[in-house]
Structures are given as structure tokens and as C-alpha cells.
């Protein structure tokens, strides 16, 4: 009887240890020149060996809890994810005017955008859990714009995924230069991404011979993946809205896309 009780306790402890194996999160600092960047790394200790690394680029609000949440969700899928900092010092804003100023400053300065993205990519690549041959980037709104620009530049990535990001660019992709496969997840009712912008993007990708796909979600507006979008839209009178169905569908689309890319 005593032996059976001991075995039961050992088994129970083992099950508890397994169930408590969770995603680890770590605050990280890295530099781009004189600017200190503050990111967030997430990975699952229960996953054995090296796995793909995924960079997560934040919305125009900056490196906030939403970007970290998505990094943890990616880690739960078996990736090592880094929520990056594109503004420096982990800055966040809570007003669209300031958000537009911060994001616009990065968008208009291509060398700065590239340097800050690459600084984050370098940090992720040296993490002991990451397979540097398999790296991707996903971005939300402003972040979607950033990852598409990195793809256009020919950054060494296996895949990029843009969630409700702007599709326009002053630096169109050139044939033979884009290494990443591209997935665009767009709200069909997003007033910031006009049908003509989508058409221009599709033609750009075709001309550059990029392996890409665009998915439109009917009725979904800008920032459709972020549950906080409704409150922000109402507070500032801007067309932002969360769409639970599009959020779920786009996440599944991304999961399948990354899994397929990394299987190759």
C-alpha cells in the first residue's frame, strides 16, 4: 500500500511538472547605435532543441503588452519569439497624433527602420533555442508595414506576415531580391487600405516574382486582431474595431503558413 501511494505521488508530481511547463518571458535590452532598444523574448522550455525564431513588430502604439502577448502566443506554438522595439527605450504612446509621429518618423527613415529591425534580428538569432536558418517576422498595423518593407529589401527571412498593415511603399520589391514568402492578412472593410492599394501590392508582388498571398476578411476593419481596438476607436473617433472571427481566422492562417514554410 505504501509503495503504491509513493508511486501515485511521483506520478502526480510528474504530471504537475508537465502541466506547469510554461512559456518563459524575458525582458531584454539591445542597442542600435546610441539608442537602447527594449524587447521581450518568449520561448517554451518544454520544446527540445532549436526551433524557428519569429520577430514580432508592434502597432503604432509602440512596444506594449499586445506585442508581448503575441510573442507568448507564438512561443506556445513552439517558436522563440522576440517582441521588438522600433521606437527605442520601449516607448509607447496612447494618442493617435503621437503614434503617427513616432511611426511616421521610422517609416520615412528607411536606414533607421532597417538598422533597428536588424538589431532585433541579431539578438534573436543568438538565442540558444533559435535555428538561424529558419526565421520569420510578423507585424501588426505599423509593424505589418515594417515587415513588408524588410521583405522588399531582401532581408534574410523565410517568411513575413502582415496583419492589417499598410501595403504602400516608396521602395517596391525587385525581381529576384525578395527571399521571404509573404502573407498579407487584411480587413476588407479597412478604410486605411483601399482596394486600389491592394491591387497595386498584388501587381508589385507579381512583377517581383514573390511567393505571396493576400487574404481579405469580410467586414473586418483596421486593427481587427486587437481586442483594445474598439475602445481606442471610440475614444479617438477613428475607424478601429476588433473582429473576433477575423482574429481567429487570421491567426490560424498564419499558423498554417509558418508551419508549411518551416517544413520545407
PDB file of C-alpha atoms in Angstrom:
ATOM      1  CA  UNK A   1       0.000   0.000   0.000  1.00  0.00           C
ATOM      2  CA  UNK A   2       2.781   2.424   0.978  1.00  0.00           C
ATOM      3  CA  UNK A   3       4.635   1.662  -2.246  1.00  0.00           C
ATOM      4  CA  UNK A   4       1.541   2.307  -4.341  1.00  0.00           C
ATOM      5  CA  UNK A   5       0.978   5.629  -2.587  1.00  0.00           C
ATOM      6  CA  UNK A   6       4.580   6.648  -3.264  1.00  0.00           C
ATOM      7  CA  UNK A   7       4.210   5.734  -6.925  1.00  0.00           C
ATOM      8  CA  UNK A   8       0.988   7.729  -7.099  1.00  0.00           C
ATOM      9  CA  UNK A   9       2.655  10.810  -5.570  1.00  0.00           C
ATOM     10  CA  UNK A  10       5.591  10.521  -8.004  1.00  0.00           C
ATOM     11  CA  UNK A  11       3.185  10.209 -10.916  1.00  0.00           C
ATOM     12  CA  UNK A  12       1.142  13.165  -9.716  1.00  0.00           C
ATOM     13  CA  UNK A  13       4.218  15.332  -9.299  1.00  0.00           C
ATOM     14  CA  UNK A  14       5.356  14.378 -12.765  1.00  0.00           C
ATOM     15  CA  UNK A  15       2.009  15.342 -14.243  1.00  0.00           C
ATOM     16  CA  UNK A  16       2.002  18.626 -12.351  1.00  0.00           C
ATOM     17  CA  UNK A  17       5.520  19.406 -13.533  1.00  0.00           C
ATOM     18  CA  UNK A  18       4.465  18.732 -17.095  1.00  0.00           C
ATOM     19  CA  UNK A  19       1.346  20.864 -16.839  1.00  0.00           C
ATOM     20  CA  UNK A  20       3.293  23.703 -15.271  1.00  0.00           C
ATOM     21  CA  UNK A  21       5.838  23.727 -18.088  1.00  0.00           C
ATOM     22  CA  UNK A  22       5.016  27.158 -19.492  1.00  0.00           C
ATOM     23  CA  UNK A  23       6.253  29.784 -21.816  1.00  0.00           C
ATOM     24  CA  UNK A  24       9.142  31.768 -20.404  1.00  0.00           C
ATOM     25  CA  UNK A  25       9.269  35.506 -20.881  1.00  0.00           C
ATOM     26  CA  UNK A  26      12.344  37.680 -20.511  1.00  0.00           C
ATOM     27  CA  UNK A  27      12.925  41.420 -20.715  1.00  0.00           C
ATOM     28  CA  UNK A  28      15.871  42.160 -22.990  1.00  0.00           C
ATOM     29  CA  UNK A  29      17.834  45.245 -23.936  1.00  0.00           C
ATOM     30  CA  UNK A  30      19.899  45.685 -27.063  1.00  0.00           C
ATOM     31  CA  UNK A  31      21.384  48.612 -28.943  1.00  0.00           C
ATOM     32  CA  UNK A  32      21.088  50.330 -32.257  1.00  0.00           C
ATOM     33  CA  UNK A  33      23.957  52.779 -32.209  1.00  0.00           C
ATOM     34  CA  UNK A  34      23.443  55.007 -29.192  1.00  0.00           C
ATOM     35  CA  UNK A  35      19.785  54.055 -28.805  1.00  0.00           C
ATOM     36  CA  UNK A  36      18.835  51.402 -26.269  1.00  0.00           C
ATOM     37  CA  UNK A  37      16.056  49.144 -27.538  1.00  0.00           C
ATOM     38  CA  UNK A  38      13.881  47.235 -25.076  1.00  0.00           C
ATOM     39  CA  UNK A  39      12.320  43.985 -26.235  1.00  0.00           C
ATOM     40  CA  UNK A  40      10.694  40.881 -24.867  1.00  0.00           C
ATOM     41  CA  UNK A  41      11.766  37.296 -25.580  1.00  0.00           C
ATOM     42  CA  UNK A  42       9.417  34.344 -25.200  1.00  0.00           C
ATOM     43  CA  UNK A  43      10.019  30.625 -25.614  1.00  0.00           C
ATOM     44  CA  UNK A  44       8.797  27.303 -24.237  1.00  0.00           C
ATOM     45  CA  UNK A  45      11.321  25.327 -22.211  1.00  0.00           C
ATOM     46  CA  UNK A  46       9.367  22.143 -22.872  1.00  0.00           C
ATOM     47  CA  UNK A  47      10.302  22.293 -26.550  1.00  0.00           C
ATOM     48  CA  UNK A  48      13.511  20.403 -27.186  1.00  0.00           C
ATOM     49  CA  UNK A  49      16.285  21.627 -29.464  1.00  0.00           C
ATOM     50  CA  UNK A  50      16.463  24.606 -31.744  1.00  0.00           C
ATOM     51  CA  UNK A  51      13.339  25.968 -33.348  1.00  0.00           C
ATOM     52  CA  UNK A  52      12.393  28.801 -35.734  1.00  0.00           C
ATOM     53  CA  UNK A  53      12.667  32.350 -34.461  1.00  0.00           C
ATOM     54  CA  UNK A  54       9.916  34.887 -35.084  1.00  0.00           C
ATOM     55  CA  UNK A  55      10.194  38.654 -34.738  1.00  0.00           C
ATOM     56  CA  UNK A  56       7.002  40.453 -33.678  1.00  0.00           C
ATOM     57  CA  UNK A  57       6.751  44.107 -34.703  1.00  0.00           C
ATOM     58  CA  UNK A  58       4.319  46.240 -32.738  1.00  0.00           C
ATOM     59  CA  UNK A  59       1.470  48.519 -33.786  1.00  0.00           C
ATOM     60  CA  UNK A  60       1.941  52.275 -33.972  1.00  0.00           C
ATOM     61  CA  UNK A  61       1.237  52.451 -30.220  1.00  0.00           C
ATOM     62  CA  UNK A  62       4.736  51.069 -29.608  1.00  0.00           C
ATOM     63  CA  UNK A  63       6.180  48.080 -27.763  1.00  0.00           C
ATOM     64  CA  UNK A  64       3.261  47.326 -25.470  1.00  0.00           C
ATOM     65  CA  UNK A  65       1.578  44.350 -23.818  1.00  0.00           C
ATOM     66  CA  UNK A  66      -0.238  43.432 -27.026  1.00  0.00           C
ATOM     67  CA  UNK A  67       3.037  42.789 -28.866  1.00  0.00           C
ATOM     68  CA  UNK A  68       4.262  40.740 -25.906  1.00  0.00           C
ATOM     69  CA  UNK A  69       1.035  38.744 -25.831  1.00  0.00           C
ATOM     70  CA  UNK A  70       1.533  37.779 -29.470  1.00  0.00           C
ATOM     71  CA  UNK A  71       5.145  36.800 -28.753  1.00  0.00           C
ATOM     72  CA  UNK A  72       3.962  34.490 -25.971  1.00  0.00           C
ATOM     73  CA  UNK A  73       1.311  33.005 -28.258  1.00  0.00           C
ATOM     74  CA  UNK A  74       3.979  32.255 -30.851  1.00  0.00           C
ATOM     75  CA  UNK A  75       6.162  30.704 -28.166  1.00  0.00           C
ATOM     76  CA  UNK A  76       3.249  28.468 -27.197  1.00  0.00           C
ATOM     77  CA  UNK A  77       3.245  27.245 -30.804  1.00  0.00           C
ATOM     78  CA  UNK A  78       6.843  26.118 -30.400  1.00  0.00           C
ATOM     79  CA  UNK A  79       8.715  29.136 -31.738  1.00  0.00           C
ATOM     80  CA  UNK A  80      11.085  31.501 -29.985  1.00  0.00           C
ATOM     81  CA  UNK A  81       9.633  34.963 -30.421  1.00  0.00           C
ATOM     82  CA  UNK A  82      11.014  38.447 -29.859  1.00  0.00           C
ATOM     83  CA  UNK A  83       8.666  41.385 -29.497  1.00  0.00           C
ATOM     84  CA  UNK A  84      10.885  44.104 -30.931  1.00  0.00           C
ATOM     85  CA  UNK A  85      11.192  47.797 -30.174  1.00  0.00           C
ATOM     86  CA  UNK A  86      11.143  50.112 -33.176  1.00  0.00           C
ATOM     87  CA  UNK A  87      10.926  53.403 -31.256  1.00  0.00           C
ATOM     88  CA  UNK A  88      13.733  52.984 -28.715  1.00  0.00           C
ATOM     89  CA  UNK A  89      13.661  52.721 -24.919  1.00  0.00           C
ATOM     90  CA  UNK A  90      10.494  50.604 -25.189  1.00  0.00           C
ATOM     91  CA  UNK A  91       8.433  53.757 -25.718  1.00  0.00           C
ATOM     92  CA  UNK A  92       4.670  53.531 -26.006  1.00  0.00           C
ATOM     93  CA  UNK A  93       2.056  56.198 -26.714  1.00  0.00           C
ATOM     94  CA  UNK A  94      -1.672  56.417 -26.071  1.00  0.00           C
ATOM     95  CA  UNK A  95      -2.755  59.120 -28.538  1.00  0.00           C
ATOM     96  CA  UNK A  96      -3.033  58.726 -32.327  1.00  0.00           C
ATOM     97  CA  UNK A  97      -1.247  62.018 -33.009  1.00  0.00           C
ATOM     98  CA  UNK A  98       1.866  60.958 -31.152  1.00  0.00           C
ATOM     99  CA  UNK A  99       1.595  57.428 -32.535  1.00  0.00           C
ATOM    100  CA  UNK A 100       1.511  58.871 -36.043  1.00  0.00           C
ATOM    101  CA  UNK A 101       4.556  60.994 -35.325  1.00  0.00           C
ATOM    102  CA  UNK A 102       6.586  58.099 -33.932  1.00  0.00           C
ATOM    103  CA  UNK A 103       5.636  55.600 -36.610  1.00  0.00           C
ATOM    104  CA  UNK A 104       5.974  58.186 -39.378  1.00  0.00           C
ATOM    105  CA  UNK A 105       9.488  59.054 -38.270  1.00  0.00           C
ATOM    106  CA  UNK A 106      10.508  55.403 -38.649  1.00  0.00           C
ATOM    107  CA  UNK A 107       8.667  54.860 -41.938  1.00  0.00           C
ATOM    108  CA  UNK A 108      10.276  57.926 -43.502  1.00  0.00           C
ATOM    109  CA  UNK A 109      13.768  56.918 -42.434  1.00  0.00           C
ATOM    110  CA  UNK A 110      14.478  53.636 -44.183  1.00  0.00           C
ATOM    111  CA  UNK A 111      18.042  53.256 -42.837  1.00  0.00           C
ATOM    112  CA  UNK A 112      16.788  53.655 -39.255  1.00  0.00           C
ATOM    113  CA  UNK A 113      13.954  51.186 -39.810  1.00  0.00           C
ATOM    114  CA  UNK A 114      16.357  48.650 -41.277  1.00  0.00           C
ATOM    115  CA  UNK A 115      19.000  49.111 -38.587  1.00  0.00           C
ATOM    116  CA  UNK A 116      16.535  48.734 -35.736  1.00  0.00           C
ATOM    117  CA  UNK A 117      14.931  45.669 -37.279  1.00  0.00           C
ATOM    118  CA  UNK A 118      18.301  44.056 -37.934  1.00  0.00           C
ATOM    119  CA  UNK A 119      19.471  44.787 -34.381  1.00  0.00           C
ATOM    120  CA  UNK A 120      16.462  42.845 -33.100  1.00  0.00           C
ATOM    121  CA  UNK A 121      17.028  40.073 -35.623  1.00  0.00           C
ATOM    122  CA  UNK A 122      20.626  39.720 -34.488  1.00  0.00           C
ATOM    123  CA  UNK A 123      19.562  39.463 -30.851  1.00  0.00           C
ATOM    124  CA  UNK A 124      17.007  36.778 -31.659  1.00  0.00           C
ATOM    125  CA  UNK A 125      19.480  34.847 -33.799  1.00  0.00           C
ATOM    126  CA  UNK A 126      21.961  34.388 -30.939  1.00  0.00           C
ATOM    127  CA  UNK A 127      19.377  32.937 -28.555  1.00  0.00           C
ATOM    128  CA  UNK A 128      20.401  29.310 -27.880  1.00  0.00           C
ATOM    129  CA  UNK A 129      16.964  27.975 -28.829  1.00  0.00           C
ATOM    130  CA  UNK A 130      16.869  29.530 -32.300  1.00  0.00           C
ATOM    131  CA  UNK A 131      17.626  27.857 -35.608  1.00  0.00           C
ATOM    132  CA  UNK A 132      19.016  30.780 -37.596  1.00  0.00           C
ATOM    133  CA  UNK A 133      18.217  29.051 -40.884  1.00  0.00           C
ATOM    134  CA  UNK A 134      14.521  29.406 -40.080  1.00  0.00           C
ATOM    135  CA  UNK A 135      13.434  32.893 -39.135  1.00  0.00           C
ATOM    136  CA  UNK A 136      10.305  34.898 -39.815  1.00  0.00           C
ATOM    137  CA  UNK A 137       8.693  38.208 -38.917  1.00  0.00           C
ATOM    138  CA  UNK A 138       5.086  39.130 -38.207  1.00  0.00           C
ATOM    139  CA  UNK A 139       3.784  42.643 -37.749  1.00  0.00           C
ATOM    140  CA  UNK A 140       0.602  44.414 -36.753  1.00  0.00           C
ATOM    141  CA  UNK A 141      -0.567  47.660 -38.397  1.00  0.00           C
ATOM    142  CA  UNK A 142       2.642  49.759 -38.398  1.00  0.00           C
ATOM    143  CA  UNK A 143       4.504  46.520 -37.736  1.00  0.00           C
ATOM    144  CA  UNK A 144       2.923  44.938 -40.793  1.00  0.00           C
ATOM    145  CA  UNK A 145       4.289  47.775 -42.867  1.00  0.00           C
ATOM    146  CA  UNK A 146       7.740  47.251 -41.354  1.00  0.00           C
ATOM    147  CA  UNK A 147       7.922  43.518 -42.075  1.00  0.00           C
ATOM    148  CA  UNK A 148       6.770  44.047 -45.662  1.00  0.00           C
ATOM    149  CA  UNK A 149       9.494  46.650 -46.130  1.00  0.00           C
ATOM    150  CA  UNK A 150      12.051  44.209 -44.758  1.00  0.00           C
ATOM    151  CA  UNK A 151      10.870  41.583 -47.230  1.00  0.00           C
ATOM    152  CA  UNK A 152      11.127  44.080 -50.086  1.00  0.00           C
ATOM    153  CA  UNK A 153      14.719  44.804 -49.083  1.00  0.00           C
ATOM    154  CA  UNK A 154      15.629  41.149 -49.327  1.00  0.00           C
ATOM    155  CA  UNK A 155      16.207  40.626 -45.606  1.00  0.00           C
ATOM    156  CA  UNK A 156      17.185  37.037 -44.902  1.00  0.00           C
ATOM    157  CA  UNK A 157      13.849  35.718 -43.634  1.00  0.00           C
ATOM    158  CA  UNK A 158      11.900  32.600 -44.519  1.00  0.00           C
ATOM    159  CA  UNK A 159       8.536  34.316 -44.182  1.00  0.00           C
ATOM    160  CA  UNK A 160       6.795  37.549 -43.257  1.00  0.00           C
ATOM    161  CA  UNK A 161       3.185  38.026 -42.186  1.00  0.00           C
ATOM    162  CA  UNK A 162       1.397  41.368 -42.135  1.00  0.00           C
ATOM    163  CA  UNK A 163      -1.751  41.779 -40.031  1.00  0.00           C
ATOM    164  CA  UNK A 164      -3.775  44.837 -41.103  1.00  0.00           C
ATOM    165  CA  UNK A 165      -0.642  46.638 -42.276  1.00  0.00           C
ATOM    166  CA  UNK A 166      -0.344  49.391 -44.866  1.00  0.00           C
ATOM    167  CA  UNK A 167       0.641  47.960 -48.249  1.00  0.00           C
ATOM    168  CA  UNK A 168       2.021  51.043 -49.981  1.00  0.00           C
ATOM    169  CA  UNK A 169       5.727  51.702 -50.375  1.00  0.00           C
ATOM    170  CA  UNK A 170       8.261  54.052 -51.901  1.00  0.00           C
ATOM    171  CA  UNK A 171      10.628  51.125 -52.350  1.00  0.00           C
ATOM    172  CA  UNK A 172       8.887  48.494 -54.495  1.00  0.00           C
ATOM    173  CA  UNK A 173      10.180  44.946 -54.498  1.00  0.00           C
ATOM    174  CA  UNK A 174      12.504  43.993 -57.326  1.00  0.00           C
ATOM    175  CA  UNK A 175      12.543  40.680 -59.125  1.00  0.00           C
ATOM    176  CA  UNK A 176      14.872  38.164 -57.550  1.00  0.00           C
ATOM    177  CA  UNK A 177      15.561  40.172 -54.395  1.00  0.00           C
ATOM    178  CA  UNK A 178      12.777  39.047 -52.061  1.00  0.00           C
ATOM    179  CA  UNK A 179      13.779  35.945 -50.113  1.00  0.00           C
ATOM    180  CA  UNK A 180      10.759  35.644 -47.838  1.00  0.00           C
ATOM    181  CA  UNK A 181       7.393  34.160 -48.621  1.00  0.00           C
ATOM    182  CA  UNK A 182       4.744  36.777 -47.896  1.00  0.00           C
ATOM    183  CA  UNK A 183       1.307  36.548 -46.313  1.00  0.00           C
ATOM    184  CA  UNK A 184      -0.942  39.606 -46.017  1.00  0.00           C
ATOM    185  CA  UNK A 185      -3.963  39.360 -43.715  1.00  0.00           C
ATOM    186  CA  UNK A 186      -6.215  42.323 -44.354  1.00  0.00           C
ATOM    187  CA  UNK A 187      -9.582  43.630 -43.224  1.00  0.00           C
ATOM    188  CA  UNK A 188     -11.821  44.026 -46.260  1.00  0.00           C
ATOM    189  CA  UNK A 189     -13.582  46.943 -44.549  1.00  0.00           C
ATOM    190  CA  UNK A 190     -10.350  48.693 -43.522  1.00  0.00           C
ATOM    191  CA  UNK A 191     -10.636  52.304 -44.759  1.00  0.00           C
ATOM    192  CA  UNK A 192      -6.860  52.747 -44.466  1.00  0.00           C
ATOM    193  CA  UNK A 193      -6.172  50.037 -47.056  1.00  0.00           C
ATOM    194  CA  UNK A 194      -8.069  50.919 -50.218  1.00  0.00           C
ATOM    195  CA  UNK A 195      -8.885  48.318 -52.912  1.00  0.00           C
ATOM    196  CA  UNK A 196      -6.534  50.110 -55.287  1.00  0.00           C
ATOM    197  CA  UNK A 197      -3.740  49.754 -52.725  1.00  0.00           C
ATOM    198  CA  UNK A 198      -4.328  46.009 -52.613  1.00  0.00           C
ATOM    199  CA  UNK A 199      -4.344  45.836 -56.399  1.00  0.00           C
ATOM    200  CA  UNK A 200      -1.078  47.774 -56.581  1.00  0.00           C
ATOM    201  CA  UNK A 201       0.501  45.483 -53.986  1.00  0.00           C
ATOM    202  CA  UNK A 202      -0.591  42.363 -55.844  1.00  0.00           C
ATOM    203  CA  UNK A 203       0.870  43.703 -59.072  1.00  0.00           C
ATOM    204  CA  UNK A 204       4.096  44.666 -57.301  1.00  0.00           C
ATOM    205  CA  UNK A 205       4.489  41.167 -55.891  1.00  0.00           C
ATOM    206  CA  UNK A 206       3.741  39.559 -59.229  1.00  0.00           C
ATOM    207  CA  UNK A 207       6.226  41.780 -61.028  1.00  0.00           C
ATOM    208  CA  UNK A 208       8.880  40.890 -58.453  1.00  0.00           C
ATOM    209  CA  UNK A 209       8.003  37.173 -58.707  1.00  0.00           C
ATOM    210  CA  UNK A 210       7.357  36.911 -54.974  1.00  0.00           C
ATOM    211  CA  UNK A 211       5.659  33.883 -53.442  1.00  0.00           C
ATOM    212  CA  UNK A 212       2.771  35.707 -51.756  1.00  0.00           C
ATOM    213  CA  UNK A 213      -0.864  35.562 -50.777  1.00  0.00           C
ATOM    214  CA  UNK A 214      -3.414  38.169 -49.690  1.00  0.00           C
ATOM    215  CA  UNK A 215      -6.391  37.190 -47.547  1.00  0.00           C
ATOM    216  CA  UNK A 216      -9.269  39.645 -47.017  1.00  0.00           C
ATOM    217  CA  UNK A 217     -11.687  39.222 -44.128  1.00  0.00           C
ATOM    218  CA  UNK A 218     -15.200  40.500 -44.929  1.00  0.00           C
ATOM    219  CA  UNK A 219     -16.437  43.193 -42.576  1.00  0.00           C
ATOM    220  CA  UNK A 220     -13.124  43.442 -40.710  1.00  0.00           C
ATOM    221  CA  UNK A 221     -11.824  46.948 -40.072  1.00  0.00           C
ATOM    222  CA  UNK A 222      -8.402  48.260 -39.147  1.00  0.00           C
ATOM    223  CA  UNK A 223      -6.729  46.632 -36.116  1.00  0.00           C
ATOM    224  CA  UNK A 224      -9.198  43.737 -36.275  1.00  0.00           C
ATOM    225  CA  UNK A 225      -6.909  41.426 -34.230  1.00  0.00           C
ATOM    226  CA  UNK A 226      -6.631  43.680 -31.180  1.00  0.00           C
ATOM    227  CA  UNK A 227      -9.403  43.474 -28.548  1.00  0.00           C
ATOM    228  CA  UNK A 228      -8.486  47.003 -27.422  1.00  0.00           C
ATOM    229  CA  UNK A 229      -9.322  48.426 -30.864  1.00  0.00           C
ATOM    230  CA  UNK A 230     -12.974  49.146 -30.031  1.00  0.00           C
ATOM    231  CA  UNK A 231     -12.117  51.310 -27.037  1.00  0.00           C
ATOM    232  CA  UNK A 232      -9.396  53.191 -28.930  1.00  0.00           C
ATOM    233  CA  UNK A 233     -11.638  53.725 -31.930  1.00  0.00           C
ATOM    234  CA  UNK A 234     -14.445  55.080 -29.779  1.00  0.00           C
ATOM    235  CA  UNK A 235     -12.171  57.259 -27.663  1.00  0.00           C
ATOM    236  CA  UNK A 236     -10.471  58.960 -30.588  1.00  0.00           C
ATOM    237  CA  UNK A 237     -13.163  58.729 -33.247  1.00  0.00           C
ATOM    238  CA  UNK A 238     -11.090  56.639 -35.644  1.00  0.00           C
ATOM    239  CA  UNK A 239     -12.241  53.552 -37.600  1.00  0.00           C
ATOM    240  CA  UNK A 240     -10.685  50.813 -35.480  1.00  0.00           C
ATOM    241  CA  UNK A 241     -12.652  47.712 -34.499  1.00  0.00           C
ATOM    242  CA  UNK A 242     -11.939  44.285 -33.100  1.00  0.00           C
ATOM    243  CA  UNK A 243     -13.350  41.357 -35.064  1.00  0.00           C
ATOM    244  CA  UNK A 244     -13.168  38.099 -33.106  1.00  0.00           C
ATOM    245  CA  UNK A 245     -13.881  35.885 -36.104  1.00  0.00           C
ATOM    246  CA  UNK A 246     -11.255  37.559 -38.296  1.00  0.00           C
ATOM    247  CA  UNK A 247      -8.806  37.473 -35.396  1.00  0.00           C
ATOM    248  CA  UNK A 248      -9.216  33.707 -35.005  1.00  0.00           C
ATOM    249  CA  UNK A 249      -9.163  33.011 -38.726  1.00  0.00           C
ATOM    250  CA  UNK A 250      -6.101  35.161 -39.394  1.00  0.00           C
ATOM    251  CA  UNK A 251      -4.171  33.514 -36.541  1.00  0.00           C
ATOM    252  CA  UNK A 252      -4.970  30.072 -37.937  1.00  0.00           C
ATOM    253  CA  UNK A 253      -3.950  31.263 -41.391  1.00  0.00           C
ATOM    254  CA  UNK A 254      -0.621  32.457 -40.007  1.00  0.00           C
ATOM    255  CA  UNK A 255      -0.106  29.194 -38.096  1.00  0.00           C
ATOM    256  CA  UNK A 256      -0.629  27.095 -41.209  1.00  0.00           C
ATOM    257  CA  UNK A 257       1.531  29.398 -43.316  1.00  0.00           C
ATOM    258  CA  UNK A 258       4.509  29.358 -40.945  1.00  0.00           C
ATOM    259  CA  UNK A 259       4.226  25.617 -40.375  1.00  0.00           C
ATOM    260  CA  UNK A 260       4.279  24.997 -44.135  1.00  0.00           C
ATOM    261  CA  UNK A 261       7.198  27.351 -44.737  1.00  0.00           C
ATOM    262  CA  UNK A 262       9.309  25.829 -41.975  1.00  0.00           C
ATOM    263  CA  UNK A 263       8.606  22.289 -43.128  1.00  0.00           C
ATOM    264  CA  UNK A 264      10.309  22.980 -46.460  1.00  0.00           C
TER     265      UNK A 264
END
